[in-house]
């Protein structure tokens, strides 16, 4: 049973906008928000005054002084005066959290047209500030000193995985190389260079070990950027055909590390199951997926959490070519967080935008051959807050 069958309504992505990701010294959180919101509204073919509600996904957590950005989108137009606007925060899943809140407003009947924005400005903060802010998303490390930050947390996940299933250093290098290669074709990506497998697999002066076994190429970069999408109940006559939300799922895991199996990502798996069940499809019916590869070990675990392989066999999806652009389920055609960049509050919305571009044949050099259905997966913390969407071409 699809979302439309369950709720008697369509939820459509009718317009979208996306900034470049990277170190954007000439941009502010406001300028990025206004840029992508204006683009999304224009792309949807509507007037700003037709927006009933706004949701803005942003993490911040001390990375910049402005901690109350919900009304920034109103700067787009005087027509947005008095429109309800809410900041949504759920760590690195803030963008998808905002997307699902917008979806629920449509399903509840309190809005007919919703603007969802994800935005983050990170690079102006020092490495110590960014590191401390991100560690605020971990129960055990929040407020504590760390030389490796969130990389260290995912390095521990990788160590547990290796202890249970065997070495993964080479396969993580291949995942990094795959995503860097894909990022070359993404005009929004922060890192647009094909580094090759050998470089990504090897520790060197240019690719140092950050937290064993994770090298620099196993880590997504600190980024600025924004993305936006208009959600509607009916087509709006926009620049492209709309994209249908067929199903969505959310699941949260226990916060203390001692209450979680570090390699299972149980709540991530639950979010996938819920989204696919609502959409009434199986994994084999997807044409591609954009997943949360904040670190390469996260992408490897995602293959298992989504059910592409059994636990401990995620490397098979890489070794047999399943997740490459010409494979049975291409993963992170955009370059993923690894190459596209990871402005944390923007990431979930960005994933929906690049998926919508693929499904409408407007992805340019990234374009796959006629994809009809996709999934987007976004998470906060070490598998704590998990969101999955299933999108379909109309």
mmCIF file of C-alpha atoms in Angstrom, residues 174-346:
data_model
loop_
_atom_site.group_PDB
_atom_site.id
_atom_site.type_symbol
_atom_site.label_atom_id
_atom_site.label_comp_id
_atom_site.label_asym_id
_atom_site.label_seq_id
_atom_site.Cartn_x
_atom_site.Cartn_y
_atom_site.Cartn_z
ATOM 1 C CA UNK A 174 36.866 1.595 -2.935
ATOM 2 C CA UNK A 175 33.682 3.204 -1.594
ATOM 3 C CA UNK A 176 35.540 6.513 -1.203
ATOM 4 C CA UNK A 177 36.942 6.272 -4.723
ATOM 5 C CA UNK A 178 33.492 5.465 -6.139
ATOM 6 C CA UNK A 179 31.917 8.498 -4.531
ATOM 7 C CA UNK A 180 34.759 10.821 -5.507
ATOM 8 C CA UNK A 181 34.424 9.583 -9.087
ATOM 9 C CA UNK A 182 30.653 10.225 -9.006
ATOM 10 C CA UNK A 183 31.183 13.673 -7.508
ATOM 11 C CA UNK A 184 33.107 14.818 -10.584
ATOM 12 C CA UNK A 185 29.786 14.954 -12.483
ATOM 13 C CA UNK A 186 27.939 16.908 -9.773
ATOM 14 C CA UNK A 187 28.146 20.691 -10.293
ATOM 15 C CA UNK A 188 27.086 21.264 -6.661
ATOM 16 C CA UNK A 189 29.772 19.015 -5.156
ATOM 17 C CA UNK A 190 32.529 20.317 -2.907
ATOM 18 C CA UNK A 191 35.146 17.746 -3.965
ATOM 19 C CA UNK A 192 35.118 17.201 -7.723
ATOM 20 C CA UNK A 193 38.232 15.119 -8.262
ATOM 21 C CA UNK A 194 38.601 11.456 -9.170
ATOM 22 C CA UNK A 195 41.205 10.328 -6.637
ATOM 23 C CA UNK A 196 41.341 6.674 -7.682
ATOM 24 C CA UNK A 197 41.239 3.536 -5.565
ATOM 25 C CA UNK A 198 44.947 3.334 -4.865
ATOM 26 C CA UNK A 199 45.066 6.819 -3.344
ATOM 27 C CA UNK A 200 41.907 6.246 -1.269
ATOM 28 C CA UNK A 201 43.164 2.893 0.021
ATOM 29 C CA UNK A 202 46.619 4.131 0.995
ATOM 30 C CA UNK A 203 47.739 6.171 4.003
ATOM 31 C CA UNK A 204 49.998 9.014 2.839
ATOM 32 C CA UNK A 205 50.933 12.604 3.600
ATOM 33 C CA UNK A 206 47.984 13.718 1.493
ATOM 34 C CA UNK A 207 45.682 11.032 2.868
ATOM 35 C CA UNK A 208 46.597 10.664 6.540
ATOM 36 C CA UNK A 209 44.960 8.384 9.064
ATOM 37 C CA UNK A 210 42.425 10.469 10.996
ATOM 38 C CA UNK A 211 41.226 7.775 13.391
ATOM 39 C CA UNK A 212 42.338 4.225 12.662
ATOM 40 C CA UNK A 213 41.129 2.674 10.357
ATOM 41 C CA UNK A 214 39.550 5.799 8.805
ATOM 42 C CA UNK A 215 41.707 7.920 6.514
ATOM 43 C CA UNK A 216 40.931 11.440 5.367
ATOM 44 C CA UNK A 217 39.299 10.032 2.232
ATOM 45 C CA UNK A 218 36.942 8.021 4.446
ATOM 46 C CA UNK A 219 35.519 11.237 5.957
ATOM 47 C CA UNK A 220 33.035 13.760 4.581
ATOM 48 C CA UNK A 221 34.253 17.372 4.605
ATOM 49 C CA UNK A 222 33.071 20.356 6.643
ATOM 50 C CA UNK A 223 30.790 22.318 4.327
ATOM 51 C CA UNK A 224 28.507 25.280 3.758
ATOM 52 C CA UNK A 225 25.405 24.944 1.617
ATOM 53 C CA UNK A 226 21.632 24.782 1.303
ATOM 54 C CA UNK A 227 18.846 23.050 -0.589
ATOM 55 C CA UNK A 228 15.082 23.507 -0.751
ATOM 56 C CA UNK A 229 12.027 21.687 -2.021
ATOM 57 C CA UNK A 230 8.365 22.625 -2.461
ATOM 58 C CA UNK A 231 5.876 19.965 -1.364
ATOM 59 C CA UNK A 232 2.349 20.100 -2.811
ATOM 60 C CA UNK A 233 -0.818 18.015 -2.939
ATOM 61 C CA UNK A 234 -1.205 18.462 -6.707
ATOM 62 C CA UNK A 235 0.971 19.425 -9.697
ATOM 63 C CA UNK A 236 1.750 23.136 -9.830
ATOM 64 C CA UNK A 237 2.778 23.536 -13.454
ATOM 65 C CA UNK A 238 6.437 23.883 -12.617
ATOM 66 C CA UNK A 239 9.522 23.686 -14.766
ATOM 67 C CA UNK A 240 9.622 19.886 -14.585
ATOM 68 C CA UNK A 241 7.223 17.060 -13.908
ATOM 69 C CA UNK A 242 6.639 16.522 -10.194
ATOM 70 C CA UNK A 243 8.028 13.610 -8.191
ATOM 71 C CA UNK A 244 5.799 11.542 -5.914
ATOM 72 C CA UNK A 245 6.630 10.596 -2.334
ATOM 73 C CA UNK A 246 5.579 6.944 -2.256
ATOM 74 C CA UNK A 247 6.528 6.173 1.338
ATOM 75 C CA UNK A 248 8.574 7.345 4.286
ATOM 76 C CA UNK A 249 9.908 5.937 7.523
ATOM 77 C CA UNK A 250 11.552 7.188 10.691
ATOM 78 C CA UNK A 251 13.106 5.292 13.585
ATOM 79 C CA UNK A 252 15.246 6.310 16.547
ATOM 80 C CA UNK A 253 17.671 4.096 18.438
ATOM 81 C CA UNK A 254 18.685 4.247 22.091
ATOM 82 C CA UNK A 255 21.141 7.062 22.775
ATOM 83 C CA UNK A 256 23.719 5.373 25.083
ATOM 84 C CA UNK A 257 26.221 3.342 23.064
ATOM 85 C CA UNK A 258 25.995 0.465 25.535
ATOM 86 C CA UNK A 259 22.369 -0.092 24.498
ATOM 87 C CA UNK A 260 23.167 -0.533 20.798
ATOM 88 C CA UNK A 261 24.907 -3.187 18.734
ATOM 89 C CA UNK A 262 27.568 -0.997 17.066
ATOM 90 C CA UNK A 263 27.420 -2.800 13.729
ATOM 91 C CA UNK A 264 23.692 -3.520 13.474
ATOM 92 C CA UNK A 265 22.266 -0.005 12.916
ATOM 93 C CA UNK A 266 18.959 -1.489 14.045
ATOM 94 C CA UNK A 267 16.905 1.702 13.874
ATOM 95 C CA UNK A 268 18.349 2.494 10.452
ATOM 96 C CA UNK A 269 17.098 -0.897 9.294
ATOM 97 C CA UNK A 270 13.673 -0.187 10.826
ATOM 98 C CA UNK A 271 13.398 3.135 8.979
ATOM 99 C CA UNK A 272 14.136 1.378 5.689
ATOM 100 C CA UNK A 273 11.551 -1.306 6.392
ATOM 101 C CA UNK A 274 8.881 1.245 7.269
ATOM 102 C CA UNK A 275 9.486 3.367 4.168
ATOM 103 C CA UNK A 276 9.530 0.408 1.788
ATOM 104 C CA UNK A 277 6.410 -1.059 3.421
ATOM 105 C CA UNK A 278 4.500 2.218 3.087
ATOM 106 C CA UNK A 279 5.574 2.491 -0.551
ATOM 107 C CA UNK A 280 4.590 -1.138 -1.142
ATOM 108 C CA UNK A 281 7.861 -1.946 -2.888
ATOM 109 C CA UNK A 282 10.927 -4.073 -2.329
ATOM 110 C CA UNK A 283 14.544 -3.055 -2.555
ATOM 111 C CA UNK A 284 14.798 -4.740 -5.952
ATOM 112 C CA UNK A 285 12.284 -2.214 -7.315
ATOM 113 C CA UNK A 286 14.567 0.757 -6.625
ATOM 114 C CA UNK A 287 16.690 2.180 -9.445
ATOM 115 C CA UNK A 288 19.159 4.036 -7.195
ATOM 116 C CA UNK A 289 19.612 5.386 -3.675
ATOM 117 C CA UNK A 290 21.226 8.377 -1.991
ATOM 118 C CA UNK A 291 22.468 7.303 1.444
ATOM 119 C CA UNK A 292 24.175 8.943 4.409
ATOM 120 C CA UNK A 293 27.894 8.257 3.932
ATOM 121 C CA UNK A 294 29.256 10.702 6.508
ATOM 122 C CA UNK A 295 32.064 8.120 6.711
ATOM 123 C CA UNK A 296 32.677 5.237 4.326
ATOM 124 C CA UNK A 297 31.958 2.699 7.070
ATOM 125 C CA UNK A 298 28.472 4.216 7.303
ATOM 126 C CA UNK A 299 27.827 3.488 3.623
ATOM 127 C CA UNK A 300 29.090 -0.071 4.029
ATOM 128 C CA UNK A 301 26.726 -0.603 6.961
ATOM 129 C CA UNK A 302 23.910 0.939 4.938
ATOM 130 C CA UNK A 303 24.150 -1.827 2.349
ATOM 131 C CA UNK A 304 23.376 -4.245 5.156
ATOM 132 C CA UNK A 305 20.761 -2.132 6.943
ATOM 133 C CA UNK A 306 18.745 -1.635 3.753
ATOM 134 C CA UNK A 307 18.859 -5.370 3.073
ATOM 135 C CA UNK A 308 21.069 -5.298 -0.010
ATOM 136 C CA UNK A 309 23.302 -7.891 1.677
ATOM 137 C CA UNK A 310 23.273 -9.958 4.826
ATOM 138 C CA UNK A 311 25.102 -8.603 7.910
ATOM 139 C CA UNK A 312 28.852 -8.825 7.471
ATOM 140 C CA UNK A 313 28.614 -9.152 3.691
ATOM 141 C CA UNK A 314 28.385 -5.491 2.686
ATOM 142 C CA UNK A 315 31.732 -5.713 0.879
ATOM 143 C CA UNK A 316 30.090 -8.056 -1.624
ATOM 144 C CA UNK A 317 27.981 -5.149 -2.944
ATOM 145 C CA UNK A 318 31.224 -3.325 -3.752
ATOM 146 C CA UNK A 319 33.299 -6.244 -4.960
ATOM 147 C CA UNK A 320 30.538 -7.417 -7.328
ATOM 148 C CA UNK A 321 29.847 -3.910 -8.590
ATOM 149 C CA UNK A 322 26.238 -3.643 -7.421
ATOM 150 C CA UNK A 323 26.531 -0.081 -6.068
ATOM 151 C CA UNK A 324 28.414 1.519 -8.951
ATOM 152 C CA UNK A 325 26.743 3.749 -11.518
ATOM 153 C CA UNK A 326 26.200 0.828 -13.881
ATOM 154 C CA UNK A 327 25.341 -1.684 -11.126
ATOM 155 C CA UNK A 328 22.069 -3.222 -9.971
ATOM 156 C CA UNK A 329 21.501 -0.499 -7.332
ATOM 157 C CA UNK A 330 23.699 2.573 -7.847
ATOM 158 C CA UNK A 331 24.461 4.288 -4.530
ATOM 159 C CA UNK A 332 25.346 7.976 -4.163
ATOM 160 C CA UNK A 333 25.432 8.989 -7.809
ATOM 161 C CA UNK A 334 25.731 12.563 -6.526
ATOM 162 C CA UNK A 335 29.042 11.730 -4.842
ATOM 163 C CA UNK A 336 27.294 11.373 -1.508
ATOM 164 C CA UNK A 337 28.296 13.301 1.565
ATOM 165 C CA UNK A 338 31.850 12.088 0.908
ATOM 166 C CA UNK A 339 32.324 14.160 -2.256
ATOM 167 C CA UNK A 340 29.274 16.423 -2.488
ATOM 168 C CA UNK A 341 29.916 17.724 1.042
ATOM 169 C CA UNK A 342 28.003 17.606 4.297
ATOM 170 C CA UNK A 343 26.546 20.922 5.504
ATOM 171 C CA UNK A 344 24.693 18.936 8.122
ATOM 172 C CA UNK A 345 21.271 20.609 8.174
ATOM 173 C CA UNK A 346 21.186 20.779 4.369
#
